Amino acid sequence: MEKLNILVLEDDKLAQKVMAAQLAGHGVEIAGDLKTALKKLETARYDIGFFDLMLGPSDDYSGLKAIAAAAARGVYAVVVSSSDSNEIIDRAYELGARDFYAKGNEESNVAEILRKFAQGRKAAKASDIFSAAFITGDPALKEAVTEALKYAPSELPLMLLGPSGTGKTSLAKVLHEHSGREGAFVAINCSAYTEDLLEAELFGYRKGAFTGAADARKGRLLEAHKGTLFLDEIGTMSLNMQMKLLKAIEERSFYPLGSEKPERSDFRIISATLENPQELISRGKMRFDLFQRVHGYTVDLKPLSERPADVFLLAQHFMKAGRRLSFTAEARQRIADYSWPGNVRELKKFIDLLSSGGEGRVGLETVQKLLKGSPVRAASVAGGLEEVYTDALSRGLEAALDMVADELIGRNLKENGGVRTKTLADLKISTRLLYASLRRMGELPEEKK
Amino acid sequence: MTADASKLLHDLKSKCSSLKSAAELYKNCSAAEKKEMLALMTAAAEEITRTLAALSKLS
């Protein structure tokens, strides 16, 4: 870990000594009282500050003032307390504290805070991620991923939603790499197994547990010990299997098939599904209690057709591994208009095919041959009246107008933070129109007939 | 519980936590550090005793 500049505000001499020992290897300065701490904050730059709140037996939580001063200077302020009330801790967070730990067991507490700080700093450099590990130029997706990266070092489960091929596994790997967890990234696609096989895959089995189990095998849950278990297409898991998985998540222990000895595993879950989990629950396909356990923070990965700017960004990236290609204007237009139903995976295959072909400069004919009979992306308001008109001729006026309404409503909702009543007032529309649009955009379940 | 007793208990917990953490560190200290650490731990223990005495007067 890089050497950090750390300020410790602590009046107790023994506690000062303990903190200095735990932070050995970093640049540590100790302040025994508030005045010294404030002066140090004014004159030097610190990465982290550990602040005791009650400085002496009769003090009135004057450490809070140091937290406010530290937060104002961008210092990662940590409350160190022995038994302060929730009210005082809440006040510390309001003033800008970023973390908290109860005194005692400093060895693991301090190490955990330094780890979280380092991971948070890494997440702040997320812009690098978007040009290498998870390529996107889409502002909304960048924002969602940046937010998810903040939770990467925590124990919070993460859920990734989006159609097949949108990069859920890539994103799960990025989140694991930023988690600071020392264990492995273990991925399993739940839809690829029957119930029995999935159970054996997840929990492992003893030799002779079933016909064909010639040797014992470690399950994915155990392989993910101290790491990340990525459960892709979790919605396809049977309810029975969901119940078994839920028990393993809650107890952090499970029995391999044929074994009477429980295994323990400290894994963090990232799950993904193609379908809306709320709909899966309402259709009885997903247990609500499992959903509660796996959906801590959710990232919605839009299909490639909804982030057209990403098509050429990704294409450039895929070309780095192989041949550099260039496209004629017509070919570029056809690629841009294509709806990419297979998303990023389909684009990768497309570039791979072109790279292994004979042309360095790719023309419309080649592109059309590879994307033959494939759908064209729906028109958008951004394309102007001409595009809407073409859309109306193709799909009918009503469908084209619905698309216009959806884009305007979607934009307004985004601008006002999703407050629907404000959108009703801003756009002077009826509740009926708003809800019909939300249903078309997949924000609400379909109306029951 | 009075405000004074509450603050004394807070102080007591804080000092006990420090003493416990120092005891965990002690085994890995050099001889010179052990001497310094012991002095600090003894002073903390004396303060704990004084805090307990103050607490007993309040109850």
Coordinates of C-alpha atoms in Angstrom, one line a residue, chain A residues 87-314:
Chain A
E87 CA -27.1 10.7 17.8
I88 CA -23.5 11.7 18.1
I89 CA -22.4 9.3 15.4
D90 CA -25.1 10.6 13.1
R91 CA -23.9 14.1 13.8
A92 CA -20.3 13.1 12.9
Y93 CA -21.6 11.7 9.5
E94 CA -23.6 14.8 8.9
L95 CA -20.4 16.8 9.4
G96 CA -18.6 14.8 6.8
A97 CA -17.2 11.7 8.5
R98 CA -16.7 8.9 6.0
D99 CA -16.2 5.9 8.3
F100 CA -16.5 4.8 11.9
Y101 CA -15.1 2.2 14.2
A102 CA -15.6 1.2 17.8
K103 CA -12.4 1.3 19.8
G104 CA -10.8 -2.0 20.6
N105 CA -9.5 -4.6 18.1
E106 CA -7.5 -1.9 16.4
E107 CA -5.4 -4.3 14.4
S108 CA -8.3 -5.4 12.2
N109 CA -10.3 -2.2 12.4
V110 CA -7.5 0.1 11.2
A111 CA -6.4 -2.4 8.5
E112 CA -10.0 -2.5 7.2
I113 CA -10.3 1.2 7.1
L114 CA -7.0 1.6 5.2
R115 CA -8.1 -1.1 2.8
K116 CA -11.5 0.7 2.2
F117 CA -9.7 4.0 1.7
A118 CA -7.3 2.5 -0.8
Q119 CA -10.1 0.9 -2.7
G120 CA -12.2 4.1 -2.7
R121 CA -9.2 6.0 -4.1
K122 CA -8.9 3.3 -6.8
A123 CA -12.6 3.7 -7.6
A124 CA -12.1 7.5 -7.9
K125 CA -9.8 6.8 -10.8
A126 CA -12.6 5.0 -12.5
S127 CA -12.1 7.0 -15.7
D128 CA -9.3 4.5 -16.6
I129 CA -11.8 1.7 -16.3
F130 CA -14.0 3.1 -19.0
S131 CA -11.2 3.1 -21.6
A132 CA -9.9 -0.4 -20.8
A133 CA -11.6 -2.9 -18.5
F134 CA -15.2 -1.7 -19.1
I135 CA -15.5 0.4 -22.2
T136 CA -18.3 2.9 -22.4
G137 CA -18.8 6.5 -23.2
D138 CA -22.4 6.5 -22.1
P139 CA -22.8 9.1 -19.3
A140 CA -25.6 7.3 -17.4
L141 CA -23.8 4.0 -17.5
K142 CA -20.5 5.6 -16.4
E143 CA -22.3 7.2 -13.5
A144 CA -24.0 3.9 -12.5
V145 CA -20.7 2.0 -12.7
T146 CA -18.8 4.7 -10.8
E147 CA -21.4 4.5 -8.0
A148 CA -21.2 0.7 -8.0
L149 CA -17.4 0.9 -7.7
K150 CA -17.9 2.8 -4.4
Y151 CA -19.6 -0.3 -3.0
A152 CA -17.0 -2.7 -4.5
P153 CA -14.9 -2.8 -1.3
S154 CA -17.9 -3.4 1.0
E155 CA -19.7 -6.6 1.7
L156 CA -22.9 -5.3 0.0
P157 CA -24.2 -7.7 -2.6
L158 CA -24.4 -6.2 -6.1
M159 CA -26.9 -7.0 -8.8
L160 CA -26.4 -6.5 -12.5
L161 CA -29.4 -6.2 -14.8
G162 CA -29.3 -6.2 -18.6
P163 CA -29.8 -8.3 -21.7
S164 CA -27.4 -11.0 -22.7
G165 CA -24.1 -9.7 -24.0
T166 CA -24.2 -6.3 -22.4
G167 CA -21.0 -6.9 -20.4
K168 CA -22.4 -8.2 -17.0
T169 CA -19.5 -10.6 -16.5
S170 CA -16.9 -8.0 -17.5
L171 CA -18.4 -5.6 -15.0
A172 CA -18.6 -8.2 -12.3
K173 CA -14.9 -8.9 -12.8
V174 CA -14.1 -5.2 -12.6
L175 CA -16.0 -4.9 -9.4
H176 CA -14.2 -7.9 -7.9
E177 CA -10.8 -6.4 -8.9
H178 CA -11.8 -3.3 -7.0
S179 CA -13.1 -5.1 -4.0
G180 CA -9.7 -5.8 -2.4
R181 CA -10.9 -9.3 -1.7
E182 CA -7.9 -11.7 -1.7
G183 CA -9.9 -14.7 -3.0
A184 CA -10.8 -15.6 -6.5
F185 CA -13.5 -14.4 -8.9
V186 CA -15.7 -17.4 -9.5
A187 CA -18.4 -17.2 -12.1
I188 CA -21.2 -19.6 -12.8
N189 CA -24.0 -19.3 -15.3
C190 CA -27.0 -20.8 -13.5
S191 CA -28.9 -21.4 -16.7
A192 CA -26.4 -23.8 -18.0
Y193 CA -27.1 -26.5 -15.4
T194 CA -30.0 -28.7 -14.4
E195 CA -31.0 -28.4 -10.8
D196 CA -29.0 -31.4 -9.6
L197 CA -25.9 -30.4 -11.5
L198 CA -26.2 -26.8 -10.3
E199 CA -26.3 -28.1 -6.7
A200 CA -23.2 -30.2 -7.3
E201 CA -21.4 -27.3 -9.0
L202 CA -22.2 -24.8 -6.3
F203 CA -21.8 -27.0 -3.1
G204 CA -19.4 -29.6 -4.4
Y205 CA -19.6 -33.3 -3.5
R206 CA -17.9 -36.2 -1.8
K207 CA -16.5 -39.1 -3.6
G208 CA -19.4 -41.6 -4.3
A209 CA -22.1 -39.0 -3.4
F210 CA -23.9 -40.0 -6.6
T211 CA -23.4 -42.2 -9.6
G212 CA -20.5 -40.8 -11.5
A213 CA -18.9 -38.9 -8.6
A214 CA -15.6 -40.8 -8.9
D215 CA -13.7 -38.2 -7.0
A216 CA -14.6 -35.5 -4.5
R217 CA -15.0 -32.0 -5.9
K218 CA -14.8 -28.6 -4.4
G219 CA -17.9 -26.5 -5.1
R220 CA -17.9 -23.0 -6.5
L221 CA -19.0 -21.6 -3.1
L222 CA -15.8 -22.9 -1.6
E223 CA -13.7 -21.8 -4.5
A224 CA -15.0 -18.3 -3.9
H225 CA -13.8 -18.2 -0.3
K226 CA -12.6 -14.7 0.5
G227 CA -13.4 -13.8 -3.1
T228 CA -16.5 -13.1 -5.2
L229 CA -19.2 -15.6 -6.4
F230 CA -20.8 -14.3 -9.6
L231 CA -24.1 -15.9 -10.2
D232 CA -25.2 -15.2 -13.8
E233 CA -28.8 -15.6 -14.8
I234 CA -29.8 -16.2 -11.1
G235 CA -33.4 -15.9 -12.2
T236 CA -33.3 -19.3 -13.9
M237 CA -32.5 -21.1 -10.7
S238 CA -35.3 -23.4 -9.4
L239 CA -37.1 -22.2 -6.2
N240 CA -35.7 -25.3 -4.4
M241 CA -32.2 -24.4 -5.3
Q242 CA -32.8 -20.7 -4.4
M243 CA -33.8 -21.8 -0.9
K244 CA -30.6 -23.9 -0.5
L245 CA -28.5 -21.0 -1.8
L246 CA -30.2 -18.6 0.5
K247 CA -29.4 -20.8 3.5
A248 CA -25.7 -21.0 2.4
I249 CA -25.6 -17.2 2.1
E250 CA -27.2 -16.6 5.4
E251 CA -25.1 -19.1 7.3
R252 CA -22.0 -18.8 5.3
S253 CA -21.8 -22.6 5.5
F254 CA -23.2 -25.5 3.6
Y255 CA -22.9 -29.3 3.2
P256 CA -21.3 -30.7 0.0
L257 CA -23.4 -33.5 -1.5
G258 CA -22.9 -36.7 0.4
S259 CA -21.1 -35.0 3.2
E260 CA -22.1 -34.6 6.8
K261 CA -19.3 -32.1 7.5
P262 CA -20.3 -28.5 6.9
E263 CA -17.9 -26.3 4.9
R264 CA -17.5 -22.6 5.6
S265 CA -16.9 -20.0 2.9
D266 CA -16.7 -16.2 3.1
F267 CA -17.9 -15.2 -0.3
R268 CA -19.3 -12.0 -1.7
I269 CA -22.2 -12.3 -4.1
I270 CA -22.6 -10.5 -7.4
S271 CA -25.6 -11.7 -9.3
A272 CA -27.0 -10.9 -12.7
T273 CA -30.3 -11.5 -14.5
L274 CA -31.7 -10.7 -17.9
E275 CA -35.2 -10.2 -16.5
N276 CA -36.6 -7.6 -14.1
P277 CA -36.3 -9.3 -10.7
Q278 CA -39.5 -7.7 -9.4
E279 CA -41.4 -9.3 -12.3
L280 CA -39.7 -12.6 -11.5
I281 CA -40.9 -12.3 -7.9
S282 CA -44.4 -11.4 -8.9
R283 CA -44.5 -14.4 -11.3
G284 CA -43.3 -16.7 -8.5
K285 CA -40.0 -17.4 -10.2
M286 CA -37.8 -15.8 -7.6
R287 CA -37.9 -16.0 -3.8
F288 CA -38.4 -12.5 -2.3
D289 CA -36.0 -13.4 0.6
L290 CA -33.3 -14.4 -1.8
F291 CA -33.8 -11.2 -3.8
Q292 CA -33.4 -9.2 -0.5
R293 CA -30.1 -11.0 0.1
V294 CA -28.6 -10.4 -3.3
H295 CA -29.8 -7.0 -4.5
G296 CA -27.8 -4.5 -2.3
Y297 CA -26.9 -2.2 -5.2
T298 CA -28.2 -2.6 -8.7
V299 CA -26.6 -1.6 -12.0
D300 CA -28.8 -1.5 -15.1
L301 CA -26.8 -2.3 -18.2
K302 CA -28.6 -0.8 -21.2
P303 CA -28.5 -2.7 -24.5
L304 CA -26.0 -1.5 -27.0
S305 CA -28.8 -0.1 -29.2
E306 CA -29.5 2.4 -26.5
R307 CA -25.9 3.6 -26.3
P308 CA -25.0 4.0 -29.9
A309 CA -21.8 6.0 -29.1
D310 CA -20.4 2.9 -27.5
V311 CA -20.5 0.9 -30.8
F312 CA -17.4 2.5 -32.3
L313 CA -15.6 2.9 -29.0
L314 CA -15.9 -0.9 -28.4

